[in-house]
């Protein structure tokens, strides 16, 4: 099975997925990394790992449709069966989501449906919750609202600072995402009525 990973920034989850695939934690090939930011460190990681990249800059396309067509063309050429969003800072259009229905995963740094959006760690920390965590879910048209595949809790201790919490969350992300990919590649995820059965 060919996987495409979509990134916009640092790419630590991309790296964790690549490392997991090298360690044969799942049986799939990271065929391409799609990136929408030319300054992303994730691009350097891909180069180092000899993984092909598609750099798509929104400003080079007239419409979002043109931008996504470029991506879809390449996904089709690479015979992609699974898309993993890993810090991709762009909302996919309903068309792209439909085209890959139940074949797009995302990782979110909080226990959804709490703390949706781009600042899941900061928002949970500032709210003062005692438990937060990580969610891997299928992507639907609605942001951070698709069927939940795996969740893992992370306790926020009184002596945690935002930075230490970030470290704990990222460490959990790096093991949880490969587990979800494994379940997907083994065909063990069944979506019914907005819920995932494993
Ligand atoms: C992660 O915290 C992920 O949960 C969120 O974006 C961040 C990406 O980090 N969606 P990285 O680029 O994988 O290091």
PDB file of C-alpha atoms and ligand atoms in Angstrom:
ATOM      1  CA  UNK A   1       0.000   0.000   0.000  1.00  0.00           C
ATOM      2  CA  UNK A   2       1.306   3.445  -0.921  1.00  0.00           C
ATOM      3  CA  UNK A   3       0.982   6.254   1.612  1.00  0.00           C
ATOM      4  CA  UNK A   4       1.248  10.019   1.127  1.00  0.00           C
ATOM      5  CA  UNK A   5       2.084  12.142   4.161  1.00  0.00           C
ATOM      6  CA  UNK A   6       1.043  15.817   4.093  1.00  0.00           C
ATOM      7  CA  UNK A   7       3.126  18.304   6.121  1.00  0.00           C
ATOM      8  CA  UNK A   8       3.506  22.042   6.543  1.00  0.00           C
ATOM      9  CA  UNK A   9       6.214  22.408   9.146  1.00  0.00           C
ATOM     10  CA  UNK A  10       8.641  20.617  11.410  1.00  0.00           C
ATOM     11  CA  UNK A  11       7.652  17.123  10.357  1.00  0.00           C
ATOM     12  CA  UNK A  12       8.350  15.175  13.541  1.00  0.00           C
ATOM     13  CA  UNK A  13       5.276  13.027  12.904  1.00  0.00           C
ATOM     14  CA  UNK A  14       6.398  12.466   9.333  1.00  0.00           C
ATOM     15  CA  UNK A  15       9.744  11.306  10.722  1.00  0.00           C
ATOM     16  CA  UNK A  16       8.029   9.006  13.224  1.00  0.00           C
ATOM     17  CA  UNK A  17       5.969   7.466  10.413  1.00  0.00           C
ATOM     18  CA  UNK A  18       9.068   6.962   8.247  1.00  0.00           C
ATOM     19  CA  UNK A  19      10.982   5.426  11.164  1.00  0.00           C
ATOM     20  CA  UNK A  20       8.056   3.119  11.951  1.00  0.00           C
ATOM     21  CA  UNK A  21       7.889   1.982   8.346  1.00  0.00           C
ATOM     22  CA  UNK A  22      11.634   1.242   8.374  1.00  0.00           C
ATOM     23  CA  UNK A  23      11.127  -0.787  11.538  1.00  0.00           C
ATOM     24  CA  UNK A  24       8.311  -2.638   9.720  1.00  0.00           C
ATOM     25  CA  UNK A  25       5.731  -1.576  12.297  1.00  0.00           C
ATOM     26  CA  UNK A  26       3.331  -1.538   9.366  1.00  0.00           C
ATOM     27  CA  UNK A  27       3.477  -2.935   5.869  1.00  0.00           C
ATOM     28  CA  UNK A  28       3.272   0.076   3.561  1.00  0.00           C
ATOM     29  CA  UNK A  29       5.471   2.336   1.510  1.00  0.00           C
ATOM     30  CA  UNK A  30       5.820   6.072   2.182  1.00  0.00           C
ATOM     31  CA  UNK A  31       5.601   7.004  -1.485  1.00  0.00           C
ATOM     32  CA  UNK A  32       5.529  10.796  -1.222  1.00  0.00           C
ATOM     33  CA  UNK A  33       5.447  13.738   1.121  1.00  0.00           C
ATOM     34  CA  UNK A  34       3.203  16.614   0.063  1.00  0.00           C
ATOM     35  CA  UNK A  35       4.158  19.994   1.469  1.00  0.00           C
ATOM     36  CA  UNK A  36       2.616  23.454   1.128  1.00  0.00           C
ATOM     37  CA  UNK A  37       5.447  25.443   2.717  1.00  0.00           C
ATOM     38  CA  UNK A  38       8.841  25.878   1.091  1.00  0.00           C
ATOM     39  CA  UNK A  39      10.494  26.628   4.433  1.00  0.00           C
ATOM     40  CA  UNK A  40       9.248  23.440   6.103  1.00  0.00           C
ATOM     41  CA  UNK A  41      11.902  21.386   7.875  1.00  0.00           C
ATOM     42  CA  UNK A  42       9.844  18.352   6.835  1.00  0.00           C
ATOM     43  CA  UNK A  43      11.254  18.839   3.308  1.00  0.00           C
ATOM     44  CA  UNK A  44      14.796  18.352   4.592  1.00  0.00           C
ATOM     45  CA  UNK A  45      13.727  15.229   6.421  1.00  0.00           C
ATOM     46  CA  UNK A  46      12.221  13.809   3.220  1.00  0.00           C
ATOM     47  CA  UNK A  47      15.380  14.586   1.271  1.00  0.00           C
ATOM     48  CA  UNK A  48      17.509  12.848   3.868  1.00  0.00           C
ATOM     49  CA  UNK A  49      15.224   9.823   3.793  1.00  0.00           C
ATOM     50  CA  UNK A  50      15.137   9.737  -0.029  1.00  0.00           C
ATOM     51  CA  UNK A  51      11.391  10.195  -0.082  1.00  0.00           C
ATOM     52  CA  UNK A  52       9.870  12.022  -3.032  1.00  0.00           C
ATOM     53  CA  UNK A  53       8.216  15.355  -2.348  1.00  0.00           C
ATOM     54  CA  UNK A  54       5.554  17.449  -3.995  1.00  0.00           C
ATOM     55  CA  UNK A  55       5.853  21.103  -3.009  1.00  0.00           C
ATOM     56  CA  UNK A  56       2.627  22.942  -3.787  1.00  0.00           C
ATOM     57  CA  UNK A  57       2.503  26.635  -2.995  1.00  0.00           C
ATOM     58  CA  UNK A  58      -1.006  28.055  -2.842  1.00  0.00           C
ATOM     59  CA  UNK A  59       0.161  31.385  -4.284  1.00  0.00           C
ATOM     60  CA  UNK A  60       1.113  29.648  -7.541  1.00  0.00           C
ATOM     61  CA  UNK A  61      -2.465  28.594  -8.225  1.00  0.00           C
ATOM     62  CA  UNK A  62      -5.446  30.748  -9.165  1.00  0.00           C
ATOM     63  CA  UNK A  63      -7.987  28.711  -7.264  1.00  0.00           C
ATOM     64  CA  UNK A  64      -8.069  26.156  -4.489  1.00  0.00           C
ATOM     65  CA  UNK A  65      -9.415  23.721  -7.041  1.00  0.00           C
ATOM     66  CA  UNK A  66      -6.336  24.141  -9.260  1.00  0.00           C
ATOM     67  CA  UNK A  67      -4.132  23.719  -6.204  1.00  0.00           C
ATOM     68  CA  UNK A  68      -5.861  20.507  -5.186  1.00  0.00           C
ATOM     69  CA  UNK A  69      -5.997  19.187  -8.753  1.00  0.00           C
ATOM     70  CA  UNK A  70      -2.223  19.321  -8.809  1.00  0.00           C
ATOM     71  CA  UNK A  71      -2.139  17.264  -5.613  1.00  0.00           C
ATOM     72  CA  UNK A  72      -4.770  14.758  -6.764  1.00  0.00           C
ATOM     73  CA  UNK A  73      -2.985  14.210 -10.110  1.00  0.00           C
ATOM     74  CA  UNK A  74       0.160  13.282  -8.271  1.00  0.00           C
ATOM     75  CA  UNK A  75      -1.628  11.099  -5.724  1.00  0.00           C
ATOM     76  CA  UNK A  76      -3.162   9.179  -8.611  1.00  0.00           C
ATOM     77  CA  UNK A  77       0.197   8.825 -10.364  1.00  0.00           C
ATOM     78  CA  UNK A  78       1.736   7.472  -7.180  1.00  0.00           C
ATOM     79  CA  UNK A  79      -1.194   5.104  -6.661  1.00  0.00           C
ATOM     80  CA  UNK A  80      -1.838   6.434  -3.160  1.00  0.00           C
ATOM     81  CA  UNK A  81      -4.313   4.507  -1.018  1.00  0.00           C
ATOM     82  CA  UNK A  82      -3.838   6.311   2.271  1.00  0.00           C
ATOM     83  CA  UNK A  83      -3.216   9.974   3.082  1.00  0.00           C
ATOM     84  CA  UNK A  84      -1.789  10.883   6.481  1.00  0.00           C
ATOM     85  CA  UNK A  85      -2.087  14.521   7.481  1.00  0.00           C
ATOM     86  CA  UNK A  86       0.785  15.292   9.817  1.00  0.00           C
ATOM     87  CA  UNK A  87       0.765  18.944  10.757  1.00  0.00           C
ATOM     88  CA  UNK A  88      -0.735  20.004   7.411  1.00  0.00           C
ATOM     89  CA  UNK A  89      -2.072  23.497   8.075  1.00  0.00           C
ATOM     90  CA  UNK A  90      -4.702  23.569   5.373  1.00  0.00           C
ATOM     91  CA  UNK A  91      -8.294  22.377   5.312  1.00  0.00           C
ATOM     92  CA  UNK A  92      -8.954  19.947   2.478  1.00  0.00           C
ATOM     93  CA  UNK A  93     -11.892  20.658   0.182  1.00  0.00           C
ATOM     94  CA  UNK A  94     -15.029  18.504   0.314  1.00  0.00           C
ATOM     95  CA  UNK A  95     -14.088  17.218  -3.132  1.00  0.00           C
ATOM     96  CA  UNK A  96     -10.702  15.883  -2.044  1.00  0.00           C
ATOM     97  CA  UNK A  97     -12.173  14.473   1.168  1.00  0.00           C
ATOM     98  CA  UNK A  98     -14.877  12.668  -0.808  1.00  0.00           C
ATOM     99  CA  UNK A  99     -12.355  11.398  -3.354  1.00  0.00           C
ATOM    100  CA  UNK A 100     -10.413   9.690  -0.531  1.00  0.00           C
ATOM    101  CA  UNK A 101     -13.316   8.986   1.793  1.00  0.00           C
ATOM    102  CA  UNK A 102     -12.215   7.033   4.881  1.00  0.00           C
ATOM    103  CA  UNK A 103      -8.686   6.995   3.498  1.00  0.00           C
ATOM    104  CA  UNK A 104      -7.405  10.226   5.081  1.00  0.00           C
ATOM    105  CA  UNK A 105      -6.083  10.217   8.642  1.00  0.00           C
ATOM    106  CA  UNK A 106      -5.205  13.169  10.823  1.00  0.00           C
ATOM    107  CA  UNK A 107      -3.463  13.490  14.158  1.00  0.00           C
ATOM    108  CA  UNK A 108      -4.658  16.067  16.659  1.00  0.00           C
ATOM    109  CA  UNK A 109      -2.802  17.054  19.846  1.00  0.00           C
ATOM    110  CA  UNK A 110      -5.804  16.882  22.194  1.00  0.00           C
ATOM    111  CA  UNK A 111      -8.621  14.534  23.111  1.00  0.00           C
ATOM    112  CA  UNK A 112     -11.241  15.407  20.505  1.00  0.00           C
ATOM    113  CA  UNK A 113     -13.893  16.736  20.539  1.00  0.00           C
ATOM    114  CA  UNK A 114     -12.178  18.947  23.128  1.00  0.00           C
ATOM    115  CA  UNK A 115      -9.747  21.620  21.985  1.00  0.00           C
ATOM    116  CA  UNK A 116     -10.276  21.493  18.227  1.00  0.00           C
ATOM    117  CA  UNK A 117      -8.311  23.843  15.986  1.00  0.00           C
ATOM    118  CA  UNK A 118      -4.684  24.770  15.568  1.00  0.00           C
ATOM    119  CA  UNK A 119      -3.749  25.322  19.227  1.00  0.00           C
ATOM    120  CA  UNK A 120      -4.885  22.102  20.884  1.00  0.00           C
ATOM    121  CA  UNK A 121      -1.957  21.891  23.321  1.00  0.00           C
ATOM    122  CA  UNK A 122      -1.949  25.566  24.312  1.00  0.00           C
ATOM    123  CA  UNK A 123      -5.719  25.684  24.690  1.00  0.00           C
ATOM    124  CA  UNK A 124      -5.816  22.615  26.939  1.00  0.00           C
ATOM    125  CA  UNK A 125      -2.906  23.922  29.016  1.00  0.00           C
ATOM    126  CA  UNK A 126      -4.466  27.354  29.455  1.00  0.00           C
ATOM    127  CA  UNK A 127      -7.872  25.904  30.308  1.00  0.00           C
ATOM    128  CA  UNK A 128      -6.245  24.005  33.155  1.00  0.00           C
ATOM    129  CA  UNK A 129      -7.591  20.555  32.337  1.00  0.00           C
ATOM    130  CA  UNK A 130      -5.912  17.742  34.250  1.00  0.00           C
ATOM    131  CA  UNK A 131      -5.989  15.287  31.361  1.00  0.00           C
ATOM    132  CA  UNK A 132      -5.473  15.947  27.663  1.00  0.00           C
ATOM    133  CA  UNK A 133      -3.974  13.725  24.993  1.00  0.00           C
ATOM    134  CA  UNK A 134      -3.768  12.762  21.355  1.00  0.00           C
ATOM    135  CA  UNK A 135      -6.378  11.691  18.805  1.00  0.00           C
ATOM    136  CA  UNK A 136      -5.988   9.995  15.439  1.00  0.00           C
ATOM    137  CA  UNK A 137      -9.154  10.271  13.372  1.00  0.00           C
ATOM    138  CA  UNK A 138     -10.513   9.985   9.868  1.00  0.00           C
ATOM    139  CA  UNK A 139     -10.857  13.290   8.058  1.00  0.00           C
ATOM    140  CA  UNK A 140     -14.305  14.497   7.073  1.00  0.00           C
ATOM    141  CA  UNK A 141     -15.440  17.839   5.705  1.00  0.00           C
ATOM    142  CA  UNK A 142     -15.868  19.229   9.188  1.00  0.00           C
ATOM    143  CA  UNK A 143     -12.613  20.249  10.878  1.00  0.00           C
ATOM    144  CA  UNK A 144     -11.344  17.842  13.578  1.00  0.00           C
ATOM    145  CA  UNK A 145     -14.703  16.080  13.697  1.00  0.00           C
ATOM    146  CA  UNK A 146     -14.261  12.803  11.800  1.00  0.00           C
ATOM    147  CA  UNK A 147     -14.608   9.285  13.232  1.00  0.00           C
ATOM    148  CA  UNK A 148     -12.088   8.675  16.014  1.00  0.00           C
ATOM    149  CA  UNK A 149      -9.648   5.805  15.516  1.00  0.00           C
ATOM    150  CA  UNK A 150      -7.309   5.947  18.535  1.00  0.00           C
ATOM    151  CA  UNK A 151      -6.894   8.210  21.535  1.00  0.00           C
ATOM    152  CA  UNK A 152      -4.310   8.264  24.276  1.00  0.00           C
ATOM    153  CA  UNK A 153      -4.510  10.371  27.405  1.00  0.00           C
ATOM    154  CA  UNK A 154      -1.707  12.548  28.786  1.00  0.00           C
ATOM    155  CA  UNK A 155      -1.921  13.885  32.342  1.00  0.00           C
ATOM    156  CA  UNK A 156      -1.083  17.527  32.944  1.00  0.00           C
ATOM    157  CA  UNK A 157       0.871  17.698  36.203  1.00  0.00           C
ATOM    158  CA  UNK A 158       1.032  20.814  38.332  1.00  0.00           C
ATOM    159  CA  UNK A 159       4.688  21.310  37.543  1.00  0.00           C
ATOM    160  CA  UNK A 160       4.153  20.991  33.791  1.00  0.00           C
ATOM    161  CA  UNK A 161       4.932  24.063  31.700  1.00  0.00           C
ATOM    162  CA  UNK A 162       3.540  24.392  28.199  1.00  0.00           C
ATOM    163  CA  UNK A 163       6.879  23.226  26.802  1.00  0.00           C
ATOM    164  CA  UNK A 164       7.017  20.060  28.915  1.00  0.00           C
ATOM    165  CA  UNK A 165       3.415  19.282  28.015  1.00  0.00           C
ATOM    166  CA  UNK A 166       4.244  19.737  24.328  1.00  0.00           C
ATOM    167  CA  UNK A 167       7.085  17.233  24.720  1.00  0.00           C
ATOM    168  CA  UNK A 168       4.767  14.666  26.333  1.00  0.00           C
ATOM    169  CA  UNK A 169       2.091  15.131  23.674  1.00  0.00           C
ATOM    170  CA  UNK A 170       4.539  14.806  20.787  1.00  0.00           C
ATOM    171  CA  UNK A 171       6.076  11.658  22.285  1.00  0.00           C
ATOM    172  CA  UNK A 172       2.609  10.071  22.397  1.00  0.00           C
ATOM    173  CA  UNK A 173       1.834  11.240  18.844  1.00  0.00           C
ATOM    174  CA  UNK A 174       4.942   9.533  17.525  1.00  0.00           C
ATOM    175  CA  UNK A 175       3.809   6.113  18.731  1.00  0.00           C
ATOM    176  CA  UNK A 176       0.054   6.536  18.252  1.00  0.00           C
ATOM    177  CA  UNK A 177       0.133   7.540  14.583  1.00  0.00           C
ATOM    178  CA  UNK A 178       2.091   4.448  13.444  1.00  0.00           C
ATOM    179  CA  UNK A 179      -0.344   2.242  15.425  1.00  0.00           C
ATOM    180  CA  UNK A 180      -3.309   3.776  13.596  1.00  0.00           C
ATOM    181  CA  UNK A 181      -1.554   3.354  10.247  1.00  0.00           C
ATOM    182  CA  UNK A 182      -0.923  -0.270  11.060  1.00  0.00           C
ATOM    183  CA  UNK A 183      -4.614  -0.840  11.845  1.00  0.00           C
ATOM    184  CA  UNK A 184      -5.562   0.838   8.575  1.00  0.00           C
ATOM    185  CA  UNK A 185      -3.093  -1.150   6.472  1.00  0.00           C
ATOM    186  CA  UNK A 186      -4.325  -4.371   8.072  1.00  0.00           C
ATOM    187  CA  UNK A 187      -7.870  -3.473   7.027  1.00  0.00           C
ATOM    188  CA  UNK A 188      -9.031  -3.458  10.628  1.00  0.00           C
ATOM    189  CA  UNK A 189     -10.841  -0.113  10.694  1.00  0.00           C
ATOM    190  CA  UNK A 190     -14.563  -0.231   9.945  1.00  0.00           C
ATOM    191  CA  UNK A 191     -16.494   3.035   9.917  1.00  0.00           C
ATOM    192  CA  UNK A 192     -20.185   2.818  10.720  1.00  0.00           C
ATOM    193  CA  UNK A 193     -22.521   5.554  11.882  1.00  0.00           C
ATOM    194  CA  UNK A 194     -19.646   7.981  12.467  1.00  0.00           C
ATOM    195  CA  UNK A 195     -17.822   5.532  14.741  1.00  0.00           C
ATOM    196  CA  UNK A 196     -14.774   3.372  14.108  1.00  0.00           C
ATOM    197  CA  UNK A 197     -14.812  -0.304  15.024  1.00  0.00           C
ATOM    198  CA  UNK A 198     -11.463  -2.016  15.293  1.00  0.00           C
TER     199      UNK A 198
HETATM  200  C1  LIG B   1       1.351  17.911  15.770  1.00  0.00           C
HETATM  201  O1  LIG B   1       1.223  18.328  17.103  1.00  0.00           O
HETATM  202  C2  LIG B   1       0.047  17.390  15.245  1.00  0.00           C
HETATM  203  O2  LIG B   1      -0.761  16.817  16.223  1.00  0.00           O
HETATM  204  C3  LIG B   1      -0.611  18.658  14.717  1.00  0.00           C
HETATM  205  O3  LIG B   1       0.431  19.408  14.189  1.00  0.00           O
HETATM  206  C4  LIG B   1       1.654  19.083  14.843  1.00  0.00           C
HETATM  207  C5  LIG B   1       2.640  18.750  13.778  1.00  0.00           C
HETATM  208  O4  LIG B   1       3.945  18.592  14.284  1.00  0.00           O
HETATM  209  N1  LIG B   1      -1.653  18.316  13.773  1.00  0.00           N
HETATM  210  P1  LIG B   1       5.090  17.976  13.359  1.00  0.00           P
HETATM  211  O5  LIG B   1       5.195  18.883  12.132  1.00  0.00           O
HETATM  212  O6  LIG B   1       4.691  16.583  12.985  1.00  0.00           O
HETATM  213  O7  LIG B   1       6.327  18.017  14.183  1.00  0.00           O
END
